[in-house]
XYZ file of C-alpha atoms in Angstrom:
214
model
C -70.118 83.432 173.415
C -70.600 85.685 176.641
C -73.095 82.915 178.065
C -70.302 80.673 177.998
C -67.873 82.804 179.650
C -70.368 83.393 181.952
C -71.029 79.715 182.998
C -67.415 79.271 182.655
C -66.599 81.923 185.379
C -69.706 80.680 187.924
C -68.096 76.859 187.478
C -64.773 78.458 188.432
C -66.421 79.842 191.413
C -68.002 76.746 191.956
C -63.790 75.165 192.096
C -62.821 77.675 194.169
C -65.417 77.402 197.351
C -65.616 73.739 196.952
C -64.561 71.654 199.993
C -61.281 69.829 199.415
C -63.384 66.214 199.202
C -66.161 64.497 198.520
C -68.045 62.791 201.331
C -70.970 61.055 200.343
C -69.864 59.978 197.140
C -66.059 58.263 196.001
C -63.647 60.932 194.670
C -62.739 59.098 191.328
C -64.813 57.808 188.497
C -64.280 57.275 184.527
C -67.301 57.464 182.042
C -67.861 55.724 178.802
C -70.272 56.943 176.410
C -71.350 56.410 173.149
C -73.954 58.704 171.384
C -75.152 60.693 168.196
C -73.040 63.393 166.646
C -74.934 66.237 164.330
C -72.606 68.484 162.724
C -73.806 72.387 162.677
C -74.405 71.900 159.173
C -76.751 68.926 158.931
C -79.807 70.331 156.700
C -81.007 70.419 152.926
C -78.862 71.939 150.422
C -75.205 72.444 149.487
C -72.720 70.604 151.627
C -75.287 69.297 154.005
C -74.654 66.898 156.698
C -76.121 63.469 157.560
C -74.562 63.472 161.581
C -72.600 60.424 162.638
C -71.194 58.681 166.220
C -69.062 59.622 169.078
C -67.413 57.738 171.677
C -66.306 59.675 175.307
C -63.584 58.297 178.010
C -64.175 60.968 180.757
C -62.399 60.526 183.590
C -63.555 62.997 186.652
C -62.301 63.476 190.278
C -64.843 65.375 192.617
C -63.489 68.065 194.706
C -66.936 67.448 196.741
C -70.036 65.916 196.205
C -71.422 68.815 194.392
C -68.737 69.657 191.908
C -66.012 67.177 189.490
C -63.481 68.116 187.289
C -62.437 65.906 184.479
C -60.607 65.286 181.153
C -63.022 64.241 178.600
C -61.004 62.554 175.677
C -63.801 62.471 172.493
C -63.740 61.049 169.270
C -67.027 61.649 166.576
C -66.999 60.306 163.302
C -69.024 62.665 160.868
C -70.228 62.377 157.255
C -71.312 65.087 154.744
C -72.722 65.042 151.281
C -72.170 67.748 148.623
C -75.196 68.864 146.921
C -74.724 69.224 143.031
C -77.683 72.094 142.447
C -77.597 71.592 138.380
C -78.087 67.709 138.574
C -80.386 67.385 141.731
C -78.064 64.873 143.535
C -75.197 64.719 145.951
C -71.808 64.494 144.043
C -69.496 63.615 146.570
C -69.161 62.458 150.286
C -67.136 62.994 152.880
C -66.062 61.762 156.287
C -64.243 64.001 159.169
C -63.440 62.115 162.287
C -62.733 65.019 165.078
C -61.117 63.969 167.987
C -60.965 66.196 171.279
C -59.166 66.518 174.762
C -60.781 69.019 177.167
C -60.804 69.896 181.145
C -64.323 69.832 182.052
C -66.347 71.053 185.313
C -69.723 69.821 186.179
C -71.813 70.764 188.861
C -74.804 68.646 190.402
C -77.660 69.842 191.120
C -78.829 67.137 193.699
C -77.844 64.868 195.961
C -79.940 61.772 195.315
C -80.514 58.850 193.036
C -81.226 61.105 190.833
C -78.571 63.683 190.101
C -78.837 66.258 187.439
C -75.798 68.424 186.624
C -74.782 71.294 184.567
C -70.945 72.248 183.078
C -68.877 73.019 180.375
C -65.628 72.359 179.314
C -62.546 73.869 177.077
C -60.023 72.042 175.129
C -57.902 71.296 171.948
C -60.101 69.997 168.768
C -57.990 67.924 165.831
C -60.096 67.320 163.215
C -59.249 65.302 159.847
C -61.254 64.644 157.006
C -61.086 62.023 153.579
C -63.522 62.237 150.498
C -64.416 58.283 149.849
C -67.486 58.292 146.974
C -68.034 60.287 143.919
C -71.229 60.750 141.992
C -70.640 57.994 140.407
C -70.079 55.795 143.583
C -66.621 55.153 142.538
C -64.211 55.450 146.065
C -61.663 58.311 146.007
C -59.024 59.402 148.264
C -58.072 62.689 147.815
C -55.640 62.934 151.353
C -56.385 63.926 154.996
C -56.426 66.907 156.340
C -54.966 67.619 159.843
C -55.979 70.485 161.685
C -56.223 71.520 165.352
C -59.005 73.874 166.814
C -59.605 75.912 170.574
C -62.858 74.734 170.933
C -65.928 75.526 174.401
C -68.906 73.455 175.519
C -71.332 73.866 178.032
C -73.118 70.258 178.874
C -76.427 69.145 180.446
C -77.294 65.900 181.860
C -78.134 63.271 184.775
C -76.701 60.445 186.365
C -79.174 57.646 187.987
C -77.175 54.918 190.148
C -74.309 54.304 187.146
C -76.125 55.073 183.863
C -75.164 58.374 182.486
C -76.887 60.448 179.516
C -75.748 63.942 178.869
C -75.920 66.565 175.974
C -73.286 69.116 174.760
C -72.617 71.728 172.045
C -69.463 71.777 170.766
C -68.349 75.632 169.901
C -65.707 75.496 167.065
C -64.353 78.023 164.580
C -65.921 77.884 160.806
C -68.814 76.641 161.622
C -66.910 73.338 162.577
C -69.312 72.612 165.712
C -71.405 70.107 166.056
C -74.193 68.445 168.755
C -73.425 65.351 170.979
C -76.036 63.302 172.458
C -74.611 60.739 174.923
C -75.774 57.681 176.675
C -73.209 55.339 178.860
C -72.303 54.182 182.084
C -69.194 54.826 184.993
C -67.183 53.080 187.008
C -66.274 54.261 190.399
C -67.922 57.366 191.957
C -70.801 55.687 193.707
C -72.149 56.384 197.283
C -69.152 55.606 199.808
C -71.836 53.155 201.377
C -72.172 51.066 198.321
C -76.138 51.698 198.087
C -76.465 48.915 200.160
C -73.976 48.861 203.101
C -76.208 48.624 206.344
C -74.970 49.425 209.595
C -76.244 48.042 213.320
C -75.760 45.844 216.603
C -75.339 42.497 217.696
C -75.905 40.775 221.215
C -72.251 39.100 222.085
C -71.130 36.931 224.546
C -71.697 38.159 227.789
C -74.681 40.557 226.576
C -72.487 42.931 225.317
C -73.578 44.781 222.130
C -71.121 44.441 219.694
C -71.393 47.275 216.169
C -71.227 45.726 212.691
C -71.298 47.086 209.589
C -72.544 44.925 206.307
């Protein structure tokens, strides 16, 4: 817990000496990811966890080309097995579906095509859960339960032209947490040139030099 309040107070340092815009790269961009969820569970033994999917909408707005802030909206779908020690098997399972909203900061560490970036982010965690088999593989509904959870994450990843893949840990109370592993694209947020903007001079009438941009 005191790394991430560390990293948390160096990103807010990072906010607070960042210039007001971005000026190689456009200030807005939105994410979409899809990736592989692993609950902090997921093991042999009772109530073990098989992992599941997650889908991300992350918006971000860079404050300059080194540092974005964003609202990452998150939704993973997990499932777990009960493990019935007297009979050998798994009695029951279950699926919890958490979905998150959360300001995020990341901060890149380059400048190129290739740009990796660290950050973290802090938000509000609902998380709701259904048993659907029993041992005998008869479907049961027992009711969802709602519940809503403070949860941190600090976040690694890199960004190449508009593909995205990224990695986070998901800090949650009970033992709740679990892993994301992301791959996806963005819109917006490119190089203000386009990548392949050129720039140069023309002979016009009269031998005058005229300056175009492509």
């Amino acid at each position: 817990m005191k790394r991430l309040i560390l990293t948390l107070v160096v990103l807010t340092t990072f906010i607070l000496n960042a210039r007001s815009q971005s000026e190689n790269f456009r200030a807005f961009k939105v994410d979409f990811s899809l990736g592989y969820a692993s609950p902090a569970n997921s093991g042999s033994g009772a109530g073990s966890s098989s992992g599941g999917v997650s889908f991300t909408l992350h918006p971000h707005y860079r404050l300059s080309d080194q540092f974005a802030v964003g609202l990452r909206v998150d939704a993973a779908l997990l499932g777990y097995s009960t493990y019935d020690a007297v009979s050998n098997t798994f009695s029951a399972s279950q699926i919890a579906s958490l979905t998150s909203y959360a300001l995020t900061g990341e901060y890149y560490l380059m400048d190129g095509g290739f740009r990796p970036f660290i950050g973290a982010g802090a938000g509000v965690f609902s998380q709701s859960s259904i048993q659907v088999l029993d041992a005998n593989g008869s479907t049961i509904v027992n009711g969802t339960l709602l519940e809503s959870k403070i949860g941190v994450f600090p976040e690694v990843g890199f960004e190449v032209g508009h593909f995205r893949v990224s990695g986070d840990y998901n800090f949650l109370p009970n033992k709740a947490g679990y892993l994301g592993v992301k791959m996806g694209f963005f819109f917006g947020g490119g190089r203000k040139d386009g990548g392949g903007s050129s720039r140069g001079q023309r002979k016009g009438r009269g031998g005058k030099y005229l300056n175009w941009e492509g």
